[in-house]
Amino acid sequence: MTASDNGDPWPRGSPGQSYPPNAARAGGGALSTVLVLTGGQESPADILPSLTLLPHSVRVAPAAAASLAGGQLPDAVLVDARRDLVQAKRLLQALRGADRAVPVLVIVTEGGWAALTADWGADDVVLATAGPGEVDARLRLALGRAAGAGPDESGEIRSGDLIINEVTYSARMKRRSLDLTFKEFELLKFLVQQPGRVFTRAQLLQEVWGYDYFGGTRTVDVHVRRLRAKLGAENEELIGTVRNVGYRFVPGRAGQGRAEPEADADDGAAAADVPVPDGAADGVPEANAGPSGGDGAHPPPQGRRGEPGSRRKARSAHAER
């Protein structure tokens, strides 16, 4: 992150410019892709200052529905309504008419509260002066509602084709029952209930295994790898890996094929489960290794007390003489 000439931590640029997440907090919060639609030439620090303090990847684009056309959709959209309420309302209604399953939040000033009505079509409202905790919570809740991650009256948590039942401790993917262990179930449920939020391995150990668990963080990698295998190759991208940080649940990624392998998470976990031959870890050769010069499967014959057969024959011939 570079500073602009006027000391602003976010450089002012043209709409469409991307801004990296705050690296200082990348390990602890919700790492999501946020698209800010604005009619001005302002940076995120000018529009919603608290957003720059959160570990989100932010992109600014012109205030038009076409800004969402093509390419990968963001996790959430923020519409800047601080200066032009009429244009912001039209944009929100246009986005709702496009039937996109992306939560849309509107940024307003104190004076804009009176103009807000239900027909705006916004999923939530946030003040331009809101603190980082409030902005993060509103984004997280909007993502959860969009993914349908909250439990219903039957105790079921739904996210697309994935259904988790807290009452029966069961999970299904496209009507296929998933044979999960208790910890696999708890880990999947925890991630699904907070879609888009990134958790470090240490955080997952505390939340799922408990504070009194003394095992290593590779336990999380092993459970994630097994969860992906049980979800199926076409659904394993539901559990995404953020390099050098941890894991998150990515709603809407089902059916997109096998995830690209990532060395910092799954490779180490896979290595932890590879069976090691008996004695190999201590440097002891296996039984069929054979001594040097032998073929491995048939070692040279041994005489009395382990002496070679050639020496035994020579000693017998000398006795006959």
Coordinates of C-alpha atoms in Angstrom, one line a residue:
M1 CA 0.0 0.0 0.0
T2 CA 1.4 3.3 -1.0
A3 CA 0.6 6.8 0.2
S4 CA -0.5 9.6 -2.0
D5 CA 1.3 12.9 -2.2
N6 CA -1.2 14.5 0.2
G7 CA -0.6 11.9 2.9
D8 CA -3.8 9.9 2.3
P9 CA -3.0 6.2 2.8
W10 CA -5.2 5.4 -0.2
P11 CA -4.2 6.9 -3.5
R12 CA -6.8 8.7 -5.4
G13 CA -7.4 7.2 -8.8
S14 CA -9.9 6.6 -11.5
P15 CA -13.0 4.4 -11.0
G16 CA -12.2 0.8 -11.6
Q17 CA -9.0 0.9 -9.6
S18 CA -8.5 -1.9 -7.1
Y19 CA -7.2 -1.4 -3.6
P20 CA -5.4 -4.3 -1.7
P21 CA -6.6 -5.5 1.7
N22 CA -5.0 -4.1 4.8
A23 CA -2.1 -6.4 5.3
A24 CA -1.7 -5.5 9.0
R25 CA -5.0 -7.3 9.8
A26 CA -5.2 -9.8 7.0
G27 CA -5.0 -12.7 9.5
G28 CA -7.9 -11.9 11.7
G29 CA -11.0 -10.7 9.9
A30 CA -13.3 -11.2 6.9
L31 CA -11.3 -11.3 3.7
S32 CA -14.0 -10.5 1.1
T33 CA -14.1 -8.8 -2.3
V34 CA -16.1 -5.5 -2.0
L35 CA -17.2 -3.4 -5.0
V36 CA -17.8 0.3 -4.3
L37 CA -20.0 2.0 -6.8
T38 CA -19.7 5.8 -6.8
G39 CA -20.3 8.7 -9.1
G40 CA -17.2 10.6 -8.1
Q41 CA -13.5 10.2 -8.4
E42 CA -12.8 9.3 -4.8
S43 CA -11.0 6.5 -3.0
P44 CA -12.5 4.2 -0.4
A45 CA -10.9 6.3 2.3
D46 CA -13.0 9.3 1.1
I47 CA -16.2 7.3 0.8
L48 CA -16.2 5.0 3.8
P49 CA -13.0 5.5 5.8
S50 CA -13.5 2.5 8.1
L51 CA -13.4 0.2 5.1
T52 CA -9.7 0.9 4.7
L53 CA -9.0 -0.4 8.2
L54 CA -10.6 -3.9 7.4
P55 CA -8.8 -6.7 5.5
H56 CA -11.1 -6.6 2.5
S57 CA -10.1 -6.4 -1.1
V58 CA -11.8 -3.2 -2.4
R59 CA -12.5 -2.1 -6.0
V60 CA -14.1 1.2 -7.0
A61 CA -16.2 1.4 -10.2
P62 CA -18.7 3.9 -11.8
A63 CA -22.2 4.0 -10.3
A64 CA -23.9 1.9 -13.0
A65 CA -25.4 -1.6 -13.1
A66 CA -23.0 -2.4 -16.0
S67 CA -20.1 -2.3 -13.5
L68 CA -21.2 -5.8 -12.3
A69 CA -21.5 -7.2 -15.8
G70 CA -18.9 -9.8 -16.9
G71 CA -16.1 -11.2 -14.8
Q72 CA -16.3 -12.6 -11.3
L73 CA -19.0 -11.1 -9.1
P74 CA -17.8 -9.5 -5.8
D75 CA -18.9 -10.8 -2.4
A76 CA -20.7 -7.5 -1.6
V77 CA -21.6 -4.2 -3.3
L78 CA -21.5 -0.8 -1.6
V79 CA -23.5 2.0 -3.3
D80 CA -22.3 5.5 -2.5
A81 CA -25.5 7.6 -1.8
R82 CA -23.8 10.4 0.2
R83 CA -24.3 13.1 -2.4
D84 CA -26.9 11.9 -4.9
L85 CA -29.8 10.1 -3.3
V86 CA -31.9 10.0 -6.4
Q87 CA -29.2 8.4 -8.6
A88 CA -28.4 5.9 -5.8
K89 CA -32.0 4.8 -5.5
R90 CA -32.3 4.2 -9.2
L91 CA -29.0 2.2 -9.2
L92 CA -30.2 0.0 -6.3
Q93 CA -33.5 -0.7 -8.1
A94 CA -31.6 -1.5 -11.3
L95 CA -29.3 -3.9 -9.4
R96 CA -32.3 -5.7 -7.9
G97 CA -33.9 -5.9 -11.3
A98 CA -30.9 -7.7 -12.6
D99 CA -31.6 -10.5 -10.1
R100 CA -28.1 -10.9 -8.8
A101 CA -27.5 -12.9 -5.6
V102 CA -25.0 -10.3 -4.2
P103 CA -25.8 -8.3 -1.1
V104 CA -26.0 -4.6 -1.7
L105 CA -25.5 -2.0 1.0
V106 CA -26.0 1.7 0.7
I107 CA -23.7 4.3 2.2
V108 CA -25.5 7.5 3.4
T109 CA -24.8 10.5 5.6
E110 CA -26.9 11.5 8.6
G111 CA -29.1 13.6 6.4
G112 CA -29.9 10.7 4.1
W113 CA -31.7 8.6 6.7
A114 CA -35.0 10.4 6.1
A115 CA -35.0 9.5 2.4
L116 CA -34.6 5.7 2.8
T117 CA -37.6 3.5 2.2
A118 CA -38.2 -0.2 1.6
D119 CA -38.5 0.3 -2.2
W120 CA -34.8 1.2 -2.4
G121 CA -34.1 -2.5 -2.4
A122 CA -30.9 -2.3 -0.2
D123 CA -30.0 -5.2 2.0
D124 CA -28.6 -2.9 4.6
V125 CA -27.6 0.7 5.3
V126 CA -24.3 2.0 6.7
L127 CA -23.3 5.5 7.7
A128 CA -20.3 7.0 6.1
T129 CA -18.9 7.8 9.5
A130 CA -19.5 4.2 10.9
G131 CA -16.6 2.6 12.8
P132 CA -14.7 -0.5 11.4
G133 CA -16.5 -2.9 13.8
E134 CA -19.9 -1.8 12.6
V135 CA -18.9 -1.9 8.9
D136 CA -17.4 -5.4 9.3
A137 CA -20.5 -6.7 11.1
R138 CA -22.9 -5.3 8.6
L139 CA -20.9 -6.9 5.7
R140 CA -20.7 -10.2 7.5
L141 CA -24.4 -10.3 8.3
A142 CA -25.4 -9.4 4.8
L143 CA -23.1 -12.1 3.4
G144 CA -24.7 -14.6 5.8
R145 CA -28.3 -13.7 4.8
A146 CA -27.4 -13.8 1.1
A147 CA -26.0 -17.3 1.5
G148 CA -29.0 -18.5 3.6
A149 CA -26.6 -19.6 6.3
G150 CA -28.9 -19.1 9.3
P151 CA -30.7 -22.0 10.8
D152 CA -34.4 -22.3 10.2
E153 CA -37.1 -23.6 12.5
S154 CA -36.2 -27.2 11.7
G155 CA -32.6 -26.6 12.8
E156 CA -31.3 -26.8 9.2
I157 CA -28.6 -24.5 7.9
R158 CA -28.7 -24.2 4.1
S159 CA -26.2 -22.8 1.7
G160 CA -27.1 -23.7 -1.9
D161 CA -27.2 -27.5 -2.2
L162 CA -25.5 -28.0 1.2
I163 CA -27.9 -28.7 4.1
I164 CA -26.6 -29.1 7.7
N165 CA -29.0 -30.2 10.4
E166 CA -28.0 -29.2 13.9
V167 CA -30.7 -31.4 15.5
T168 CA -29.7 -34.7 13.9
Y169 CA -26.0 -33.9 13.4
S170 CA -26.2 -34.7 9.7
A171 CA -25.2 -33.0 6.5
R172 CA -26.3 -33.5 2.9
M173 CA -25.0 -32.3 -0.4
K174 CA -27.6 -32.5 -3.3
R175 CA -29.6 -35.1 -1.3
R176 CA -26.4 -37.2 -0.8
S177 CA -25.7 -37.9 2.8
L178 CA -22.2 -36.9 4.0
D179 CA -20.5 -39.4 6.4
L180 CA -18.8 -36.9 8.7
T181 CA -17.1 -37.4 12.0
F182 CA -18.1 -35.2 14.9
K183 CA -15.2 -32.7 14.4
E184 CA -15.7 -32.6 10.6
F185 CA -19.4 -31.8 11.2
E186 CA -18.5 -29.0 13.7
L187 CA -15.9 -27.5 11.5
L188 CA -18.2 -27.5 8.4
K189 CA -21.0 -26.0 10.4
F190 CA -18.8 -23.3 11.9
L191 CA -17.5 -22.2 8.5
V192 CA -20.9 -22.3 6.8
Q193 CA -22.4 -20.1 9.5
Q194 CA -19.9 -17.3 8.7
P195 CA -19.5 -17.3 4.9
G196 CA -16.7 -15.3 3.4
R197 CA -14.9 -14.8 6.7
V198 CA -11.3 -16.1 6.9
F199 CA -10.2 -17.9 10.0
T200 CA -6.6 -18.8 10.8
R201 CA -5.8 -22.4 11.8
A202 CA -5.3 -21.2 15.4
Q203 CA -8.7 -19.6 15.5
L204 CA -10.4 -22.7 14.1
L205 CA -8.6 -24.8 16.8
Q206 CA -10.0 -22.6 19.5
E207 CA -13.5 -22.4 18.1
V208 CA -14.0 -26.0 17.0
W209 CA -11.6 -28.0 19.2
G210 CA -11.7 -25.8 22.2
Y211 CA -9.2 -23.8 24.2
D212 CA -8.0 -26.9 26.1
Y213 CA -6.9 -28.7 22.9
F214 CA -3.1 -29.0 22.7
G215 CA -2.6 -30.5 19.3
G216 CA -0.9 -28.8 16.4
T217 CA -2.6 -26.7 13.7
R218 CA -2.0 -29.4 11.1
T219 CA -5.0 -31.0 12.6
V220 CA -7.1 -28.4 10.9
D221 CA -5.4 -29.0 7.5
V222 CA -6.2 -32.7 7.7
H223 CA -9.8 -32.2 8.6
V224 CA -10.3 -29.6 5.8
R225 CA -8.7 -32.1 3.3
R226 CA -11.1 -34.8 4.4
L227 CA -14.1 -32.5 4.3
R228 CA -13.2 -31.5 0.7
A229 CA -12.9 -35.2 -0.2
K230 CA -16.3 -36.0 1.3
L231 CA -18.0 -32.9 -0.4
G232 CA -16.8 -34.2 -3.7
A233 CA -14.4 -32.9 -6.3
E234 CA -17.1 -30.7 -7.9
N235 CA -17.8 -29.1 -4.5
E236 CA -14.5 -28.9 -2.8
E237 CA -14.1 -25.2 -3.7
L238 CA -16.8 -24.4 -1.1
I239 CA -14.0 -24.4 1.4
G240 CA -11.5 -21.9 0.1
T241 CA -7.9 -21.5 1.2
V242 CA -6.3 -18.0 1.7
R243 CA -2.6 -18.4 1.3
N244 CA -0.6 -17.8 4.5
V245 CA -3.8 -17.0 6.4
G246 CA -6.3 -19.9 6.7
Y247 CA -9.7 -21.1 5.4
R248 CA -13.1 -19.7 4.6
F249 CA -16.4 -20.9 3.3
V250 CA -17.2 -19.6 -0.2
P251 CA -20.9 -19.9 -0.9
G252 CA -21.9 -20.3 -4.5
R253 CA -18.8 -22.2 -5.5
A254 CA -20.4 -25.6 -5.8
G255 CA -20.1 -27.5 -9.1
Q256 CA -17.1 -25.5 -10.3
G257 CA -14.6 -28.4 -10.3
R258 CA -11.5 -29.2 -8.4
A259 CA -9.8 -26.5 -6.5
E260 CA -6.3 -25.5 -7.4
P261 CA -3.9 -27.2 -4.9
E262 CA -2.2 -24.9 -2.5
A263 CA 1.1 -25.9 -1.0
D264 CA 0.8 -24.0 2.3
A265 CA -2.4 -25.8 3.4
D266 CA -3.2 -29.2 1.9
D267 CA 0.2 -30.4 0.8
G268 CA 1.5 -30.4 4.4
A269 CA -1.7 -32.0 5.6
A270 CA -1.5 -34.8 3.0
A271 CA 2.1 -35.5 4.0
A272 CA 1.0 -35.8 7.6
D273 CA -1.2 -38.8 6.7
V274 CA 1.2 -40.8 4.5
P275 CA 1.9 -44.1 6.1
V276 CA 5.6 -44.7 7.0
P277 CA 7.0 -48.3 6.8
D278 CA 7.9 -49.8 10.2
G279 CA 11.4 -48.7 11.2
A280 CA 11.8 -46.3 8.3
A281 CA 11.4 -43.3 10.6
D282 CA 14.3 -44.5 12.7
G283 CA 16.6 -45.3 9.7
V284 CA 16.3 -49.1 10.0
P285 CA 16.3 -50.8 6.6
E286 CA 13.3 -52.8 5.6
A287 CA 13.5 -56.6 5.8
N288 CA 13.8 -57.2 2.0
A289 CA 16.5 -54.7 1.5
G290 CA 19.3 -57.3 1.6
P291 CA 23.0 -56.7 2.1
S292 CA 25.2 -55.0 -0.4
G293 CA 25.8 -57.2 -3.4
G294 CA 22.7 -59.3 -2.9
D295 CA 19.6 -59.2 -5.0
G296 CA 17.4 -58.2 -2.0
A297 CA 15.0 -61.1 -2.2
H298 CA 17.6 -63.9 -1.8
P299 CA 20.5 -63.1 0.5
P300 CA 23.6 -65.4 0.3
P301 CA 23.3 -68.7 2.3
Q302 CA 24.6 -68.7 5.8
G303 CA 26.6 -71.5 7.5
R304 CA 27.0 -72.4 11.2
R305 CA 26.7 -69.4 13.4
G306 CA 26.1 -67.1 10.4
E307 CA 29.3 -68.0 8.4
P308 CA 29.1 -67.9 4.6
G309 CA 28.5 -71.2 2.9
S310 CA 31.8 -71.1 0.9
R311 CA 33.8 -71.1 4.1
R312 CA 31.8 -74.0 5.5
K313 CA 32.5 -76.1 2.4
A314 CA 36.3 -75.4 2.6
R315 CA 36.4 -76.5 6.2
S316 CA 34.6 -79.8 5.4
A317 CA 37.1 -80.6 2.6
H318 CA 40.0 -80.1 4.9
A319 CA 38.5 -82.5 7.5
E320 CA 38.2 -85.2 4.9
R321 CA 41.9 -85.0 4.1

